[in-house]
Structure formats: structure tokens, C-alpha cells
């Protein structure tokens, strides 16, 4: 297999925090990267450490705490935080103080105050802080982003996103108050910003929990958002769908003045209001009056793409895409949705500081 990341030779040592379900799959991503090498795995729960050992992690890489790893002489440049959201603040703080640049799993923190504290501290210490919004780093979303940037359908004024799955989670998510908004919609709300370039300034939300839900908190939600330019975005998400499942990205119907972009099931399709637009479009072919768009090649996808971007940003001494300050805005949307849902759908305006956080 061709490894596009092999061309560059820098390898940075990684300390990974958390060996839960997602953490275990992160280990493989780090192993496959030519840019990063695991130097330590920090996991306070003995049973999870044993599972990591049983899965093949070398015993001299497993530690119960960062202090133990540092005392053992572990040297690294980057921390990868894959612990539950409520622990991100403490874990990331400790890692930054130990000199590590950081890649933190979404959501950056469980409160905006904690997230701001982390971002401010990273800037004070001169550390890079990237949030793993891996959903941006895939072929279909990058294709949608290009079409929007090129103005393929003109000015966008209405967007509808439907996401529904029934994932068999039995972990911290089952106990969260608003699992689908906080742990899942953060991807989609971040995609609205990162791919469509839309920045909602007000929203209202409702959430509910069907009787069959395995979650204690609300596992279904509706979020209506509006940008300063008046673009209307309607999002529905569910983690207890008994209906047909969407992909993890959900299904996106993006409508502009000249036509629509339909993104579903990893296919991107354009429809135009003028028949003349369907005659020819480079990289697309007509089917049933709409244009199927070839997906743009992306050399490194999903978390490999996140690692590739972090590596490039560190080499080039710039902030990475989905850096911490940008991510405050995505998190602010999520927490505003929670606030609105708790207030029975009252509108919530986003504070101007958050509205410009990513700029
Ligand atoms: N980007 C994605 O697509 C995606 C997918 C799944 C999970 N996640 C995120 O990854 C994070 C972890 O999720 P998960 O499903 O692996 O959770 P999990 O509960 O399965 O595992 C978390 C692990 O972190 C450990 N931990 C707790 N405190 C720690 C500390 N102080 N230091 C080191 N380890 C500690 C726990 O013991 C546990 O083993 C969450 O933020 C979640 O939202 C992201």
C-alpha cells in the first residue's frame, strides 16, 4: 500500500491518555502513522491496562499515571487525550504542563469555561492544541467543502441535516444528560462551520428520549440554527432510531440560489434549477437529471488525516485546522443547544466572543 505520509521523516513521540474503546482504536492509528510513535499509554484503571496488554501493547509502555511515565524517563512531544470529556481539562492541563503539544478528542471539554481555560493555558505556554474533529477529514465532506467554496450552487440559504443511528453504547454516554447533542452533534455542528463556512449566531433546540432508549439522558434532538446572514439550518439527530440508519455523517441537503448539494451515504449529488447547468460539470456526470460528483481524493482520511494535519502544523509552526480556539465555537453551539433544550426550546444567542472564536 502507498503511504503518502512516508515521504516526510520527522517522527514525534506520543503519550496517549485513555485506553477505553476509542483509545484502543487510536493506538492502531498512531502505529500506522509515519509521523508519530507511541512512547507511553496512560490508563488509571487496571482492568483497562490489562486489556491493552492483552491486545499487544508492550508492558514498558503502560503506566497508571503521567507522573509514573515521566519518572520512568519517557520522552515525548505530543499528548493524545482519549478520556471521557469531563476529564479532558485535568488530563490536558497535566500534559501541557509537562511540555506536550496536544491532540484532544472531541468534545474539547464538558463546559465552555473548562474549554476556554485549556485554550488560554495552551496559548500562555506556547503549546499547540488541536481537537480531533475527524469527521471533517474524509473524502465526501471535503468534496462538499470544495463545492461550497467554489460556489457550485451559489449563496446557500437553507440546510437540512438528518442523522440517526442506534449505537450499542454502554459507557459514559449512557449516563450523560444530553448524549446525542454533546457527544455526537458536536461533529455535525463542527462540520457546518468547517465545511459549509456557516457560523450560526442563534439557535433553539428540543431534546427527548423515546421509551425504548438505552440512554438515561435525551438521545434524540432537534436543533434550529440561524447565521447572521439569515441562513436557516435544521438538524435532527438520534441515537435511538428504530428507523433506517444514516451514515455517521448523516444526510445533508444543502440548498443555494442555483441548486442543491445532496450528501448522503457517502455520495455527493448536485441538482440545478437551470437545465443548462446539468450539461457539463468537470468531475461530475449526469444521472436522472442530477449530477453525481466524483469524490475528491484525500491522501489521509479520518484520524490519519487528523494526525497528518497535526504533523504538518507542528512542522510549519502554524495552528492546525480544528485548533482549540476555533473549536470553542463548535463547543459553544453544542452547549447553547443543551441550554435551549433545557429551557424548552427558548432561543439562545451566541456570545460575540464565541461568534469570532475561530477567526
Ligand atoms: N472522534 C470520534 O469519532 C470519537 C469516537 C468515539 C469516542 N470519541 C471520544 O473519545 C473520548 C473517549 O471515548 P471512549 O469511548 O474511548 O470512552 P471510554 O469510557 O470507553 O474510555 C475512556 C478511558 O479513559 C480512561 N481514563 C479516565 N480518566 C483518565 C485519566 N485521567 N488518564 C488516563 N485515562 C483516563 C478510562 O479509564 C477509560 O479507560 C471521548 O471524548 C469521546 O467523545 C470520539
Short mmCIF file of C-alpha atoms and ligand atoms in Angstrom, two decimals:
data_model
loop_
_atom_site.label_atom_id
_atom_site.label_comp_id
_atom_site.label_asym_id
_atom_site.label_seq_id
_atom_site.Cartn_x
_atom_site.Cartn_y
_atom_site.Cartn_z
CA UNK A 1 0.00 0.00 0.00
CA UNK A 2 1.28 3.51 -0.78
CA UNK A 3 1.74 5.57 2.36
CA UNK A 4 1.60 9.27 1.37
CA UNK A 5 2.78 10.24 4.84
CA UNK A 6 6.03 8.29 4.48
CA UNK A 7 7.67 10.99 2.41
CA UNK A 8 8.33 13.15 5.50
CA UNK A 9 10.78 11.83 8.03
CA UNK A 10 10.05 13.62 11.32
CA UNK A 11 8.72 11.26 13.98
CA UNK A 12 7.30 12.65 17.20
CA UNK A 13 6.86 10.67 20.39
CA UNK A 14 3.29 10.36 21.70
CA UNK A 15 1.87 9.82 25.16
CA UNK A 16 -1.70 8.61 24.82
CA UNK A 17 -4.16 9.11 27.68
CA UNK A 18 -7.02 6.62 27.87
CA UNK A 19 -7.29 3.01 26.74
CA UNK A 20 -11.07 2.71 26.51
CA UNK A 21 -12.95 1.64 23.41
CA UNK A 22 -11.88 4.61 21.26
CA UNK A 23 -8.42 4.77 22.82
CA UNK A 24 -7.68 1.19 21.79
CA UNK A 25 -8.51 2.01 18.18
CA UNK A 26 -6.37 5.19 18.41
CA UNK A 27 -3.34 3.01 19.18
CA UNK A 28 -3.60 1.47 15.71
CA UNK A 29 -3.82 4.92 14.08
CA UNK A 30 -0.65 6.05 15.85
CA UNK A 31 1.10 2.81 14.93
CA UNK A 32 0.18 3.27 11.25
CA UNK A 33 1.41 6.86 11.15
CA UNK A 34 4.94 7.53 9.94
CA UNK A 35 4.95 10.79 11.90
CA UNK A 36 4.11 9.62 15.40
CA UNK A 37 5.33 6.84 17.66
CA UNK A 38 3.75 5.65 20.90
CA UNK A 39 6.08 6.20 23.89
CA UNK A 40 3.55 5.69 26.70
CA UNK A 41 -0.08 4.75 27.30
CA UNK A 42 -1.58 6.26 30.47
CA UNK A 43 -4.62 4.43 31.85
CA UNK A 44 -5.55 4.61 35.54
CA UNK A 45 -7.93 1.62 35.50
CA UNK A 46 -6.06 -1.65 36.00
CA UNK A 47 -8.58 -3.71 34.03
CA UNK A 48 -8.26 -1.40 31.01
CA UNK A 49 -4.45 -1.55 31.24
CA UNK A 50 -4.64 -5.36 31.31
CA UNK A 51 -6.88 -5.31 28.24
CA UNK A 52 -4.33 -3.10 26.47
CA UNK A 53 -1.54 -5.53 27.38
CA UNK A 54 -3.66 -8.45 26.18
CA UNK A 55 -4.18 -6.56 22.91
CA UNK A 56 -0.43 -6.40 22.40
CA UNK A 57 0.70 -3.09 23.92
CA UNK A 58 4.24 -3.55 25.29
CA UNK A 59 4.33 -3.68 29.13
CA UNK A 60 7.03 -0.98 29.30
CA UNK A 61 4.64 1.44 27.54
CA UNK A 62 1.76 1.04 30.03
CA UNK A 63 1.50 3.36 33.03
CA UNK A 64 -1.17 4.20 35.60
CA UNK A 65 -0.34 7.93 35.55
CA UNK A 66 1.73 10.54 33.71
CA UNK A 67 3.99 11.01 36.76
CA UNK A 68 4.96 7.31 36.57
CA UNK A 69 5.80 7.59 32.88
CA UNK A 70 7.89 10.74 33.39
CA UNK A 71 9.65 9.14 36.36
CA UNK A 72 10.50 6.20 34.10
CA UNK A 73 12.21 8.62 31.69
CA UNK A 74 9.57 8.64 28.92
CA UNK A 75 10.23 11.45 26.43
CA UNK A 76 7.54 12.67 24.05
CA UNK A 77 6.38 15.79 22.20
CA UNK A 78 2.64 15.17 21.77
CA UNK A 79 -0.17 14.06 24.08
CA UNK A 80 -3.26 12.39 22.62
CA UNK A 81 -6.19 12.65 25.04
CA UNK A 82 -8.83 9.92 24.60
CA UNK A 83 -10.52 10.04 28.00
CA UNK A 84 -14.16 10.91 28.86
CA UNK A 85 -15.00 14.60 28.20
CA UNK A 86 -15.34 15.52 31.90
CA UNK A 87 -11.68 14.51 32.45
CA UNK A 88 -10.20 16.42 29.47
CA UNK A 89 -9.46 19.59 31.48
CA UNK A 90 -7.40 17.86 34.18
CA UNK A 91 -5.66 15.45 31.79
CA UNK A 92 -4.81 18.11 29.21
CA UNK A 93 -3.58 20.54 31.89
CA UNK A 94 -1.19 17.99 33.30
CA UNK A 95 0.05 17.08 29.82
CA UNK A 96 0.59 20.69 28.76
CA UNK A 97 2.44 21.50 31.97
CA UNK A 98 4.69 18.51 31.20
CA UNK A 99 5.59 20.19 27.89
CA UNK A 100 3.36 18.32 25.44
CA UNK A 101 1.54 19.73 22.42
CA UNK A 102 -1.93 18.24 22.45
CA UNK A 103 -4.48 16.46 20.36
CA UNK A 104 -7.69 16.22 22.40
CA UNK A 105 -10.71 14.15 21.44
CA UNK A 106 -13.99 15.95 20.90
CA UNK A 107 -15.77 17.42 22.77
CA UNK A 108 -12.84 19.57 23.91
CA UNK A 109 -14.33 19.74 27.42
CA UNK A 110 -17.65 19.31 29.16
CA UNK A 111 -18.10 23.03 29.86
CA UNK A 112 -17.18 26.15 27.89
CA UNK A 113 -15.31 27.50 30.92
CA UNK A 114 -13.07 24.42 31.01
CA UNK A 115 -12.50 24.59 27.25
CA UNK A 116 -11.61 28.30 27.40
CA UNK A 117 -9.25 27.61 30.30
CA UNK A 118 -7.47 24.95 28.24
CA UNK A 119 -7.19 27.14 25.15
CA UNK A 120 -5.91 30.12 27.17
CA UNK A 121 -3.38 27.99 29.03
CA UNK A 122 -2.11 26.40 25.80
CA UNK A 123 -1.53 29.87 24.35
CA UNK A 124 0.22 31.08 27.53
CA UNK A 125 2.52 28.06 27.46
CA UNK A 126 3.05 28.21 23.68
CA UNK A 127 1.64 24.70 23.14
CA UNK A 128 -0.35 23.66 20.08
CA UNK A 129 -3.84 22.40 20.93
CA UNK A 130 -5.85 20.57 18.26
CA UNK A 131 -9.25 18.95 18.70
CA UNK A 132 -9.83 15.68 16.85
CA UNK A 133 -12.81 16.66 14.71
CA UNK A 134 -12.08 13.69 12.47
CA UNK A 135 -15.38 13.95 10.59
CA UNK A 136 -14.01 16.86 8.52
CA UNK A 137 -11.12 14.72 7.25
CA UNK A 138 -12.85 12.44 4.77
CA UNK A 139 -13.48 12.38 1.02
CA UNK A 140 -17.21 13.16 0.91
CA UNK A 141 -17.10 16.10 3.36
CA UNK A 142 -14.02 17.53 1.63
CA UNK A 143 -15.87 17.26 -1.69
CA UNK A 144 -18.86 19.10 -0.24
CA UNK A 145 -16.50 21.73 1.20
CA UNK A 146 -14.91 22.28 -2.23
CA UNK A 147 -18.30 22.61 -3.97
CA UNK A 148 -19.45 25.15 -1.40
CA UNK A 149 -16.18 27.09 -1.62
CA UNK A 150 -16.39 27.12 -5.43
CA UNK A 151 -19.96 28.44 -5.20
CA UNK A 152 -21.34 25.48 -7.21
CA UNK A 153 -24.92 26.24 -6.12
CA UNK A 154 -24.49 29.92 -5.33
CA UNK A 155 -25.34 31.51 -1.99
CA UNK A 156 -26.61 28.92 0.48
CA UNK A 157 -29.77 29.85 2.36
CA UNK A 158 -31.21 26.63 3.78
CA UNK A 159 -29.68 23.39 5.05
CA UNK A 160 -31.31 20.25 6.43
CA UNK A 161 -29.30 17.54 8.19
CA UNK A 162 -30.72 14.24 9.39
CA UNK A 163 -28.62 11.88 11.48
CA UNK A 164 -29.98 8.71 13.06
CA UNK A 165 -28.38 5.59 14.41
CA UNK A 166 -28.82 3.08 17.21
CA UNK A 167 -25.28 2.52 18.53
CA UNK A 168 -24.97 -0.06 21.35
CA UNK A 169 -23.09 2.22 23.76
CA UNK A 170 -22.87 1.04 27.37
CA UNK A 171 -20.31 3.56 28.70
CA UNK A 172 -20.24 7.17 29.98
CA UNK A 173 -22.62 8.18 27.19
CA UNK A 174 -25.45 6.14 28.72
CA UNK A 175 -25.28 8.34 31.83
CA UNK A 176 -24.97 11.74 30.10
CA UNK A 177 -27.85 14.23 30.29
CA UNK A 178 -27.78 15.07 26.56
CA UNK A 179 -25.72 12.32 24.94
CA UNK A 180 -26.67 12.87 21.31
CA UNK A 181 -26.18 16.65 21.41
CA UNK A 182 -22.93 16.66 23.37
CA UNK A 183 -21.14 13.54 22.21
CA UNK A 184 -22.44 13.27 18.62
CA UNK A 185 -23.88 16.52 17.27
CA UNK A 186 -20.57 18.20 18.07
CA UNK A 187 -19.26 16.51 14.90
CA UNK A 188 -22.10 17.77 12.73
CA UNK A 189 -22.17 21.29 14.18
CA UNK A 190 -18.41 21.47 13.64
CA UNK A 191 -18.91 20.27 10.04
CA UNK A 192 -21.49 23.04 9.46
CA UNK A 193 -18.79 25.54 10.40
CA UNK A 194 -15.77 23.84 8.85
CA UNK A 195 -17.26 22.53 5.61
CA UNK A 196 -20.03 24.99 4.80
CA UNK A 197 -18.34 28.03 6.35
CA UNK A 198 -21.58 28.90 8.16
CA UNK A 199 -21.42 30.41 11.65
CA UNK A 200 -24.77 30.23 13.49
CA UNK A 201 -25.37 33.15 15.85
CA UNK A 202 -28.64 31.98 17.38
CA UNK A 203 -30.34 28.67 17.85
CA UNK A 204 -33.10 26.83 19.61
CA UNK A 205 -33.30 23.14 20.43
CA UNK A 206 -35.51 20.44 21.84
CA UNK A 207 -34.47 17.01 23.01
CA UNK A 208 -36.39 13.94 24.13
CA UNK A 209 -35.91 10.29 24.98
CA UNK A 210 -38.13 7.57 23.45
CA UNK A 211 -39.31 4.85 25.86
CA UNK A 212 -37.03 2.24 24.26
CA UNK A 213 -33.85 4.35 24.57
CA UNK A 214 -30.88 2.70 26.32
CA UNK A 215 -29.72 6.18 27.41
CA UNK A 216 -30.61 7.86 30.70
CA UNK A 217 -30.49 11.31 29.08
CA UNK A 218 -32.16 12.55 25.92
CA UNK A 219 -30.99 10.56 22.90
CA UNK A 220 -32.96 12.44 20.23
CA UNK A 221 -32.77 16.14 19.41
CA UNK A 222 -33.83 18.88 17.02
CA UNK A 223 -31.65 21.99 16.65
CA UNK A 224 -32.63 25.01 14.54
CA UNK A 225 -29.80 27.42 13.80
CA UNK A 226 -29.54 30.77 12.05
CA UNK A 227 -26.48 32.69 10.84
CA UNK A 228 -26.08 36.49 10.91
CA UNK A 229 -26.80 36.43 7.14
CA UNK A 230 -30.10 34.64 7.77
CA UNK A 231 -29.13 31.13 6.62
CA UNK A 232 -31.50 28.61 8.21
CA UNK A 233 -30.12 25.24 9.32
CA UNK A 234 -32.28 22.44 10.68
CA UNK A 235 -30.58 19.48 12.34
CA UNK A 236 -32.18 16.35 13.76
CA UNK A 237 -30.09 13.71 15.50
CA UNK A 238 -30.90 10.45 17.22
CA UNK A 239 -29.02 7.69 18.98
CA UNK A 240 -32.13 5.58 19.49
CA UNK A 241 -33.51 5.37 15.98
CA UNK A 242 -35.63 2.34 15.13
CA UNK A 243 -35.79 3.64 11.55
CA UNK A 244 -33.30 3.34 8.71
CA UNK A 245 -29.84 4.33 9.85
CA UNK A 246 -27.91 7.13 8.19
CA UNK A 247 -24.12 7.10 7.98
CA UNK A 248 -22.22 8.66 10.90
CA UNK A 249 -22.06 11.88 8.87
CA UNK A 250 -25.84 11.92 8.46
CA UNK A 251 -27.68 13.10 5.35
CA UNK A 252 -27.21 16.69 4.21
CA UNK A 253 -29.49 18.67 1.92
CA UNK A 254 -27.72 21.98 1.23
CA UNK A 255 -29.74 24.44 -0.85
CA UNK A 256 -28.39 27.51 -2.62
CA UNK A 257 -29.84 30.04 -5.04
CA UNK A 258 -28.82 27.95 -8.10
CA UNK A 259 -29.42 24.44 -6.81
CA UNK A 260 -28.78 21.87 -4.13
CA UNK A 261 -25.99 19.64 -2.87
CA UNK A 262 -27.27 16.32 -1.57
CA UNK A 263 -24.72 14.41 0.51
CA UNK A 264 -25.87 11.04 1.77
CA UNK A 265 -24.43 7.52 2.05
CA UNK A 266 -21.01 8.89 1.05
CA UNK A 267 -22.37 10.09 -2.27
CA UNK A 268 -22.47 13.71 -3.33
CA UNK A 269 -25.04 14.81 -5.86
CA UNK A 270 -25.79 18.23 -7.36
CA UNK A 271 -29.12 19.38 -8.72
CA UNK A 272 -29.55 22.67 -10.55
CA UNK A 273 -32.53 24.94 -11.11
CA UNK A 274 -31.33 25.67 -14.66
CA UNK A 275 -31.16 22.79 -17.17
CA UNK A 276 -28.10 24.42 -18.74
CA UNK A 277 -26.07 23.72 -15.58
CA UNK A 278 -26.57 19.98 -16.00
CA UNK A 279 -24.96 19.81 -19.45
CA UNK A 280 -21.39 19.57 -18.17
CA UNK A 281 -19.55 19.98 -14.91
CA UNK A 282 -15.93 18.81 -14.55
CA UNK A 283 -15.65 15.85 -12.16
CA UNK A 284 -19.41 15.11 -12.30
CA UNK A 285 -21.73 13.11 -14.51
CA UNK A 286 -25.46 13.36 -15.06
CA UNK A 287 -27.86 10.70 -13.82
CA UNK A 288 -31.66 11.15 -13.78
CA UNK A 289 -31.26 14.90 -14.26
CA UNK A 290 -28.88 15.40 -11.34
CA UNK A 291 -25.07 15.45 -11.33
CA UNK A 292 -23.16 12.73 -9.46
CA UNK A 293 -19.89 14.21 -8.24
CA UNK A 294 -16.70 12.14 -8.06
CA UNK A 295 -15.31 12.31 -4.52
CA UNK A 296 -12.11 14.31 -4.20
CA UNK A 297 -9.12 12.11 -3.34
CA UNK A 298 -7.88 12.66 0.21
CA UNK A 299 -4.45 11.12 0.91
CA UNK A 300 -5.05 10.55 4.63
CA UNK A 301 -8.59 10.10 5.93
CA UNK A 302 -10.32 10.29 9.29
CA UNK A 303 -7.87 10.13 12.23
CA UNK A 304 -4.92 9.54 9.88
CA UNK A 305 -5.93 12.88 8.34
CA UNK A 306 -6.10 14.50 11.78
CA UNK A 307 -2.60 13.21 12.58
CA UNK A 308 -1.34 14.34 9.18
CA UNK A 309 -2.69 17.85 9.78
CA UNK A 310 -1.22 17.99 13.29
CA UNK A 311 2.14 16.85 11.98
CA UNK A 312 2.13 19.44 9.17
CA UNK A 313 1.08 22.23 11.57
CA UNK A 314 3.86 21.36 14.02
CA UNK A 315 6.43 21.24 11.22
CA UNK A 316 5.21 24.52 9.74
CA UNK A 317 4.83 26.18 13.17
CA UNK A 318 1.20 27.17 12.49
CA UNK A 319 -2.12 26.43 14.17
CA UNK A 320 -3.76 23.26 12.83
CA UNK A 321 -7.26 23.16 11.34
CA UNK A 322 -9.68 22.41 14.20
CA UNK A 323 -7.34 24.11 16.69
CA UNK A 324 -8.60 24.71 20.20
CA UNK A 325 -9.67 28.36 19.77
CA UNK A 326 -11.62 27.55 16.62
CA UNK A 327 -13.21 24.64 18.40
CA UNK A 328 -14.58 26.88 21.18
CA UNK A 329 -17.13 27.97 18.64
CA UNK A 330 -18.24 24.41 17.83
CA UNK A 331 -18.47 23.61 21.52
CA UNK A 332 -20.38 26.85 22.17
CA UNK A 333 -23.01 25.75 19.63
CA UNK A 334 -23.34 22.37 21.34
CA UNK A 335 -23.69 23.85 24.80
CA UNK A 336 -26.10 26.52 23.56
CA UNK A 337 -28.24 23.68 22.16
CA UNK A 338 -28.21 21.99 25.57
CA UNK A 339 -29.14 25.28 27.26
CA UNK A 340 -32.03 25.81 24.85
CA UNK A 341 -33.27 22.23 25.21
CA UNK A 342 -33.33 22.68 28.99
CA UNK A 343 -35.31 25.90 28.54
CA UNK A 344 -37.92 24.06 26.45
CA UNK A 345 -36.66 25.39 23.15
CA UNK A 346 -36.06 29.06 24.01
CA UNK A 347 -33.78 30.89 21.57
CA UNK A 348 -30.16 31.24 22.69
CA UNK A 349 -27.92 33.91 21.18
CA UNK A 350 -24.24 33.09 20.86
CA UNK A 351 -21.91 35.49 22.65
CA UNK A 352 -19.88 37.65 20.23
CA UNK A 353 -16.61 36.31 21.68
CA UNK A 354 -17.65 32.79 20.74
CA UNK A 355 -19.01 34.03 17.42
CA UNK A 356 -15.49 35.10 16.44
CA UNK A 357 -13.56 32.42 18.31
CA UNK A 358 -12.43 30.65 15.16
CA UNK A 359 -11.48 33.76 13.21
N1 LIG B 1 -13.98 11.43 17.19
C1 LIG B 1 -14.73 10.33 17.24
O1 LIG B 1 -15.27 9.89 16.23
C2 LIG B 1 -14.91 9.65 18.58
C3 LIG B 1 -15.45 8.37 18.66
C4 LIG B 1 -15.56 7.75 19.92
C5 LIG B 1 -15.13 8.44 21.06
N2 LIG B 1 -14.63 9.71 20.94
C6 LIG B 1 -14.20 10.48 22.12
O2 LIG B 1 -13.09 9.82 22.73
C7 LIG B 1 -13.13 10.05 24.15
C8 LIG B 1 -13.07 8.69 24.88
O3 LIG B 1 -14.17 7.90 24.48
P1 LIG B 1 -14.21 6.33 24.74
O4 LIG B 1 -15.40 5.84 24.00
O5 LIG B 1 -12.91 5.69 24.49
O6 LIG B 1 -14.51 6.30 26.32
P2 LIG B 1 -14.30 5.07 27.32
O7 LIG B 1 -15.09 5.36 28.52
O8 LIG B 1 -14.50 3.77 26.60
O9 LIG B 1 -12.74 5.12 27.67
C9 LIG B 1 -12.14 6.20 28.36
C10 LIG B 1 -10.88 5.68 29.06
O10 LIG B 1 -10.20 6.79 29.66
C11 LIG B 1 -9.70 6.33 30.90
N3 LIG B 1 -9.38 7.48 31.77
C12 LIG B 1 -10.21 8.14 32.61
N4 LIG B 1 -9.51 9.11 33.26
C13 LIG B 1 -8.25 9.05 32.80
C14 LIG B 1 -7.07 9.78 33.09
N5 LIG B 1 -7.08 10.77 33.98
N6 LIG B 1 -5.92 9.46 32.43
C15 LIG B 1 -5.91 8.47 31.52
N7 LIG B 1 -7.01 7.71 31.21
C16 LIG B 1 -8.17 8.02 31.85
C17 LIG B 1 -10.81 5.45 31.45
O11 LIG B 1 -10.34 4.61 32.49
C18 LIG B 1 -11.21 4.69 30.20
O12 LIG B 1 -10.45 3.50 30.05
C19 LIG B 1 -14.39 10.88 24.42
O13 LIG B 1 -14.07 12.25 24.44
C20 LIG B 1 -15.26 10.55 23.21
O14 LIG B 1 -16.22 11.55 22.91
C21 LIG B 1 -14.50 10.30 19.72
#
